Amino acid sequence: MVNTTIKTTKSQEVFAAAQNLMPGGVSSPVRAFKSVGGQPIVFDRVKGAYIWDVDGNQYIDYVGTWGPAICGHAHPEVIAALHEALEKGTSFGAPSALENVLAEMVIDAVPSIEMVRFVNSGTEACMGVLRLMRAFTNRDKIIKFEGCYHGHADTFLVKAGSGVATLGLPDSPGVPKAATSTTLTAPFNDLESVKALFEENRDEIAGVILEPVVGNAGFIAPDAGFLEGLRELTHEYGALLVFDEVMTGFRIAYGGAQEKFGVTPDLTTLGKVIGGGLPVGAYGGRRDIMSMVAPAGPVYQAGTLSGNPLAMTAGIKTLELLQKPGTYDYLERITKKLADGLLQIAKETGHAACGGQISAMFGLFFTSGPVHNYEDAKKSDTAKFGRFHRGMLERGVYLAPSQFEAGFTSFAHTEEDIDQTLAVARDVMSSL
Ligand SMILES: *Cc1c(COP(=O)(O)O)cnc(C)c1O
């Protein structure tokens, strides 16, 4: 059922009212559809691979609440586990056995993680890891990559992707110069630039942080040897290597990009999937480094709701579901079918495009490419992407509302969902 004339009256009413109540009518910027134009739809409920808006329209969803919904939305086993946990209360603010369970699962899965600290969001995880990498090395500077997003802490708001890229803000007002004066940036996939920064700032760089597979500048894979090269350089210059796997953790592979590419960082941040749709983040890594975190060590970091029993429960159940044999083969198969299909259709309908996927993460840029970094990504025809996005939405397919965001699949997406999505894409691209 290809839906070409959706009615969104209620969405428009709710969103109009929201504009007076919350800045831009949203709780997080990209949701406002600024970069694709048009009105956002307002959600009513989600289930499996689908979402329904307040007007009752159904969409196939490739945002998956920005990554967490890898089992599909509101998986019955996750919901059942949450019901049971709910009866025992919503927050303890004290140790619970559930934290041990999720911590053990994370430590078993992620090669770099020997100890872990739970927090409430990816932003918080990245803030924690930043303080820790500086404390451990006794150095202040860090290297990040253009287009990589590590949450909205001051130090990271330099050439950050995601909503910052979407809104065209090179930086944000309110971030003091002092907060970013220690942030050095390099183009993704460019080892020479990283080496040059290490040379220019000898004994001053605490570490390198990156999205090992970029999702916040659109989908950009690491070139062969890039991650290995960073591992060698950080060793050579006595700095730490930090993988921000908030998006890629348990998505690129069960053990994240570090398992997939066989490169083990010193520290890792997690979020999204490990909360199964509830607010969670985590950072972890080598035992000697993590032992510096309070109260084991002097590096302060705390949280009223950290290790929350509902969030731990949703995370545990989600990881259990991901352990079923064949899950990642299935995710790879359907996502490859989708990404290859979109490229093929773009070619047949005469649009310059490039893109790709790894496991359940994909992207499509309206530029001939290849895209190795954020500069390449910015050559995309964003106006065309906006029309594509709107066309897909009006025909029942919900894509991330920005050229500079990756797409996500889940194991709730069926072959038929992919076929239908590709049929819609052919329709839309034919008239772009
Ligand atoms: C989403 C994301 C963050 C921020 O996580 P929040 O939970 O939104 O604060 C950090 N890093 C990466 C790589 C992300 O994708």
XYZ file of C-alpha atoms and ligand atoms in Angstrom:
447
model
C 0.000 0.000 0.000
C 1.896 2.947 -1.329
C 0.530 5.987 0.418
C 0.849 9.168 -1.641
C -1.665 11.491 -0.062
C -1.128 11.308 3.660
C -3.105 13.574 5.907
C -1.038 15.092 8.692
C -3.470 17.619 10.168
C -3.043 16.435 13.759
C 0.766 16.325 13.456
C 0.682 19.929 12.291
C -1.566 20.989 15.161
C 0.569 19.324 17.817
C 3.807 20.632 16.334
C 2.422 24.181 16.012
C 1.484 24.131 19.698
C 4.900 22.684 20.607
C 6.684 25.658 19.016
C 5.340 27.907 21.782
C 6.271 25.506 24.517
C 9.729 24.229 23.613
C 12.536 25.808 21.549
C 11.828 24.848 17.945
C 9.011 22.621 19.175
C 11.360 19.727 19.954
C 13.527 18.178 22.652
C 16.464 17.574 20.252
C 17.246 19.676 17.134
C 17.327 17.261 14.162
C 13.773 16.148 14.948
C 12.483 19.523 13.705
C 13.212 18.615 10.023
C 15.033 21.945 9.471
C 17.463 20.487 6.963
C 14.898 18.654 4.836
C 12.146 21.244 5.035
C 8.494 20.635 5.740
C 6.809 19.697 8.974
C 7.911 16.784 11.134
C 5.352 14.112 11.862
C 4.365 13.642 15.484
C 4.550 10.053 16.696
C 1.821 8.198 18.519
C 3.299 4.695 18.848
C 6.002 2.375 17.572
C 6.154 -1.399 17.065
C 8.660 -3.626 15.276
C 9.817 -1.923 12.083
C 6.924 0.533 12.067
C 5.813 3.824 13.491
C 2.386 5.424 13.535
C 1.813 9.159 13.639
C -0.974 10.954 15.513
C -3.070 11.001 12.311
C -2.911 7.198 12.139
C -0.485 6.955 9.185
C 1.915 3.999 9.229
C 5.565 4.245 8.145
C 8.456 1.817 7.744
C 11.064 3.245 10.105
C 14.792 3.516 9.325
C 15.646 5.796 12.244
C 14.922 3.323 15.034
C 14.926 6.110 17.631
C 18.425 6.974 16.325
C 19.877 3.530 16.879
C 18.585 1.832 20.025
C 15.755 -0.113 18.312
C 17.955 -2.832 16.769
C 15.474 -5.540 17.880
C 12.630 -3.517 16.435
C 10.542 -1.139 18.506
C 8.784 -2.347 21.644
C 9.979 -5.946 21.282
C 7.521 -8.114 23.272
C 10.311 -9.684 25.370
C 11.776 -6.287 26.245
C 8.335 -4.961 27.168
C 7.607 -8.057 29.299
C 10.933 -7.717 31.132
C 10.208 -4.041 31.755
C 6.731 -4.822 33.152
C 8.299 -7.184 35.642
C 11.056 -4.718 36.600
C 8.551 -1.882 36.942
C 6.789 -3.710 39.773
C 9.999 -3.505 41.800
C 10.243 0.253 41.403
C 11.657 2.740 38.940
C 14.882 3.893 40.574
C 17.083 2.736 43.436
C 19.968 5.206 43.508
C 21.881 2.316 45.048
C 23.650 -0.816 43.802
C 21.483 -3.453 42.093
C 22.349 -6.916 40.771
C 21.055 -5.844 37.348
C 24.102 -3.607 36.902
C 26.402 -6.620 37.380
C 24.484 -8.546 34.733
C 24.691 -5.820 32.075
C 28.289 -4.955 33.028
C 29.314 -8.608 32.555
C 27.562 -8.772 29.193
C 29.305 -5.605 28.016
C 32.712 -6.751 29.292
C 32.286 -10.159 27.617
C 31.248 -8.583 24.325
C 33.459 -5.548 23.798
C 37.170 -6.415 23.410
C 38.563 -3.219 25.012
C 36.291 -3.186 28.042
C 37.559 -4.732 31.292
C 35.529 -2.427 33.557
C 32.563 -0.221 32.827
C 30.737 2.797 34.315
C 27.059 3.301 33.479
C 25.697 6.790 32.830
C 22.464 8.137 31.318
C 23.336 9.178 27.760
C 26.020 9.032 25.101
C 26.855 12.668 25.786
C 27.531 11.862 29.423
C 29.661 8.848 28.458
C 31.822 11.036 26.224
C 32.163 13.701 28.939
C 33.277 11.038 31.399
C 35.771 9.512 29.014
C 37.217 12.942 28.196
C 37.972 13.713 31.842
C 39.412 10.243 32.299
C 41.712 10.363 29.277
C 43.078 13.719 30.437
C 43.529 12.521 34.015
C 45.260 9.293 33.041
C 47.758 10.916 30.668
C 48.088 14.194 32.558
C 47.683 15.946 29.194
C 44.884 18.307 28.086
C 44.687 18.211 24.292
C 42.590 15.773 22.299
C 42.244 14.984 18.620
C 38.792 14.529 17.113
C 37.713 14.198 13.501
C 35.674 16.599 11.384
C 32.068 15.450 11.213
C 32.318 13.106 14.202
C 29.785 13.730 16.955
C 30.550 12.928 20.575
C 27.551 14.488 22.255
C 27.117 18.147 23.115
C 29.812 18.768 25.750
C 31.726 22.025 25.087
C 35.065 20.447 24.221
C 33.535 18.307 21.466
C 31.537 21.071 19.757
C 34.157 21.694 17.114
C 33.378 20.460 13.631
C 30.835 18.136 15.200
C 28.466 16.341 12.857
C 24.833 15.403 13.464
C 22.536 18.270 14.423
C 25.409 20.736 14.440
C 26.176 19.910 10.816
C 22.530 19.811 9.931
C 21.964 23.327 11.221
C 25.159 24.613 9.624
C 26.563 25.804 12.933
C 30.360 25.638 12.759
C 30.376 25.913 16.517
C 27.855 26.930 19.116
C 27.554 30.260 20.891
C 28.012 29.766 24.604
C 31.020 27.515 24.188
C 33.967 29.443 25.646
C 37.119 29.573 23.522
C 38.999 28.054 26.432
C 36.804 24.952 26.246
C 37.755 24.173 22.655
C 41.325 25.494 22.641
C 42.492 21.991 23.547
C 40.463 20.330 20.757
C 42.492 19.556 17.645
C 40.691 18.334 14.542
C 41.721 16.261 11.560
C 39.875 14.959 8.480
C 38.553 11.393 8.916
C 40.627 8.731 7.154
C 43.667 11.052 7.056
C 46.505 9.495 9.068
C 49.073 12.043 7.875
C 47.119 14.916 9.459
C 46.936 13.021 12.733
C 50.659 12.366 12.663
C 51.315 16.059 11.966
C 49.187 17.063 14.961
C 51.119 14.661 17.189
C 54.406 16.128 15.945
C 53.274 19.716 16.506
C 51.944 18.940 19.988
C 54.489 16.535 21.409
C 53.646 15.199 24.884
C 50.490 17.345 24.992
C 47.878 15.074 23.419
C 45.863 12.898 25.808
C 44.278 10.871 23.070
C 42.350 10.446 19.863
C 38.580 9.962 19.930
C 36.541 8.905 16.923
C 33.470 7.159 15.612
C 35.216 4.077 14.138
C 32.471 4.015 11.514
C 31.063 7.514 11.124
C 27.308 7.873 11.394
C 26.938 11.525 12.300
C 28.182 12.960 9.006
C 26.157 10.427 7.063
C 27.548 6.890 6.824
C 31.335 6.876 6.268
C 33.388 3.689 6.629
C 37.038 3.711 7.721
C 39.535 3.139 4.893
C 41.632 -0.022 5.126
C 44.439 0.587 7.607
C 43.014 3.784 9.137
C 41.988 2.330 12.501
C 45.183 0.246 12.667
C 47.201 3.373 11.859
C 45.561 5.312 14.691
C 46.345 2.445 17.063
C 50.019 2.622 16.077
C 50.244 6.421 16.233
C 48.621 6.636 19.665
C 51.043 4.001 20.966
C 53.984 5.811 19.423
C 53.092 9.158 21.007
C 51.953 7.824 24.395
C 48.321 8.805 23.855
C 45.076 6.902 24.351
C 42.814 5.654 21.587
C 39.095 6.040 22.290
C 36.362 4.550 20.130
C 33.046 6.318 20.508
C 30.807 3.317 19.848
C 27.622 4.947 21.107
C 26.174 4.299 17.646
C 28.247 1.354 16.396
C 28.335 -0.700 19.619
C 26.291 -3.911 19.275
C 25.214 -2.668 15.805
C 28.245 -3.073 13.501
C 28.826 -6.398 15.263
C 27.937 -7.714 18.722
C 31.342 -6.482 19.962
C 31.078 -3.269 17.956
C 33.425 -1.862 15.333
C 36.427 -2.934 17.417
C 35.388 -6.578 17.012
C 34.541 -6.114 13.329
C 37.860 -4.456 12.449
C 40.057 -6.213 15.008
C 41.455 -2.981 16.445
C 41.255 -2.619 20.221
C 41.154 0.907 21.659
C 42.073 1.790 25.252
C 38.641 3.178 26.106
C 35.186 2.904 24.581
C 31.930 4.804 24.945
C 28.561 3.113 24.491
C 24.906 4.179 24.503
C 21.860 3.699 22.280
C 21.566 -0.131 21.810
C 22.761 -0.980 25.342
C 19.752 0.838 26.777
C 17.238 -0.975 24.566
C 15.311 2.287 24.147
C 15.734 3.634 27.664
C 18.227 6.387 28.546
C 21.675 4.782 29.036
C 25.272 5.428 28.245
C 28.476 3.761 29.402
C 32.209 4.132 29.207
C 34.747 1.465 29.826
C 38.130 0.113 28.940
C 41.442 -0.992 30.398
C 41.261 -1.859 34.082
C 44.253 0.342 34.984
C 42.562 3.375 33.400
C 39.043 2.673 34.689
C 40.433 2.190 38.210
C 41.007 5.954 38.258
C 37.246 6.615 38.220
C 35.689 7.604 41.578
C 35.259 6.093 44.084
C 37.990 3.606 43.099
C 40.163 6.551 42.096
C 40.224 10.364 42.089
C 38.456 11.153 38.761
C 35.010 12.396 39.748
C 31.878 11.415 37.846
C 28.444 10.581 39.258
C 24.720 10.295 38.431
C 21.450 10.141 40.388
C 19.773 7.827 37.874
C 22.898 6.008 36.629
C 22.499 2.230 36.470
C 18.748 2.711 36.566
C 16.981 -0.673 36.984
C 14.546 -0.153 34.086
C 17.329 0.912 31.729
C 19.525 -2.022 32.847
C 16.596 -4.412 32.275
C 15.897 -3.158 28.758
C 19.614 -3.320 27.953
C 20.046 -6.865 29.278
C 17.040 -8.185 27.344
C 18.130 -6.401 24.158
C 21.626 -7.890 24.302
C 20.144 -11.342 25.015
C 18.004 -11.057 21.900
C 21.050 -10.019 19.859
C 22.908 -13.163 20.971
C 20.519 -15.414 19.024
C 22.483 -17.173 16.268
C 22.128 -15.628 12.840
C 21.035 -12.175 14.010
C 23.957 -10.267 12.516
C 23.908 -12.332 9.299
C 20.291 -11.369 8.872
C 20.964 -7.693 9.616
C 23.832 -7.692 7.108
C 21.713 -9.355 4.427
C 18.665 -7.100 4.569
C 20.699 -3.915 5.020
C 22.954 -4.770 2.083
C 19.888 -5.445 -0.019
C 18.527 -2.023 0.939
C 21.768 -0.061 0.433
C 22.641 -1.795 -2.866
C 19.069 -1.388 -4.055
C 19.018 2.341 -3.350
C 22.305 2.857 -5.239
C 21.069 0.811 -8.189
C 17.821 2.778 -8.373
C 19.711 6.097 -8.170
C 21.872 4.933 -11.072
C 18.915 3.829 -13.166
C 17.030 7.067 -12.527
C 20.068 9.238 -13.337
C 21.100 10.573 -9.942
C 24.721 10.903 -8.843
C 24.883 8.954 -5.608
C 27.182 6.902 -3.421
C 26.772 5.072 -0.164
C 27.129 1.796 1.604
C 26.449 -0.179 4.733
C 28.049 -2.291 7.392
C 25.749 -4.605 9.283
C 22.634 -2.683 10.363
C 23.924 0.809 9.533
C 23.665 2.392 6.068
C 23.840 5.638 4.143
C 23.179 7.256 0.778
C 24.759 10.544 -0.350
C 23.519 12.462 -3.382
C 27.023 13.001 -4.732
C 29.092 10.844 -7.059
C 31.654 10.371 -4.280
C 33.629 8.574 -3.101
C 33.041 9.931 0.419
C 36.027 9.402 2.714
C 35.410 12.309 5.077
C 33.095 15.159 5.999
C 34.413 17.484 3.242
C 33.454 14.853 0.669
C 30.062 14.363 2.323
C 29.340 18.082 2.149
C 29.468 17.938 -1.652
C 26.087 16.172 -1.498
C 23.030 17.782 -3.059
C 21.176 18.445 0.191
C 18.221 20.094 -1.565
C 17.736 16.893 -3.545
C 18.019 14.869 -0.352
C 15.285 17.059 1.151
C 12.934 16.293 -1.761
C 13.822 12.595 -1.574
C 13.143 12.553 2.153
C 9.754 14.255 1.753
C 8.775 11.944 -1.120
C 9.639 8.854 0.905
C 7.794 10.177 3.949
C 4.646 10.898 1.963
C 4.732 7.333 0.657
C 5.182 5.727 4.074
C 8.944 5.469 4.600
C 10.560 7.342 7.491
C 14.230 8.173 6.898
C 16.491 10.274 9.127
C 15.634 13.895 8.300
C 19.166 14.901 7.262
C 21.677 14.001 4.572
C 24.232 13.861 7.406
C 22.724 11.047 9.466
C 23.140 7.308 8.963
C 20.143 4.997 8.573
C 19.386 2.007 10.772
C 17.677 -1.316 10.257
C 16.514 -3.834 12.841
C 15.809 -7.547 12.840
C 12.120 -6.655 12.803
C 12.541 -5.373 9.219
C 11.421 -8.091 6.792
C 12.497 -8.759 3.216
C 9.047 -7.458 2.224
C 9.679 -4.194 4.087
C 12.901 -3.754 2.117
C 11.169 -4.615 -1.181
C 8.427 -2.120 -0.449
C 10.965 0.553 0.517
C 12.854 0.033 -2.735
C 9.628 0.216 -4.763
C 8.821 3.522 -3.087
C 12.384 4.783 -3.637
C 12.119 3.990 -7.359
C 8.889 5.925 -7.522
C 10.356 8.919 -5.675
C 13.728 9.018 -7.464
C 12.001 8.849 -10.858
C 10.415 12.229 -10.183
C 13.095 14.018 -8.147
C 24.230 9.635 19.652
C 25.689 9.764 19.818
C 26.237 10.416 20.934
C 25.396 11.137 21.947
O 24.543 10.291 22.615
P 23.227 10.911 23.352
O 22.628 9.741 24.048
O 22.390 11.490 22.261
O 23.715 11.961 24.282
C 27.605 10.391 21.088
N 28.394 9.787 20.175
C 27.914 9.171 19.090
C 28.836 8.495 18.150
C 26.533 9.150 18.871
O 26.049 8.564 17.770
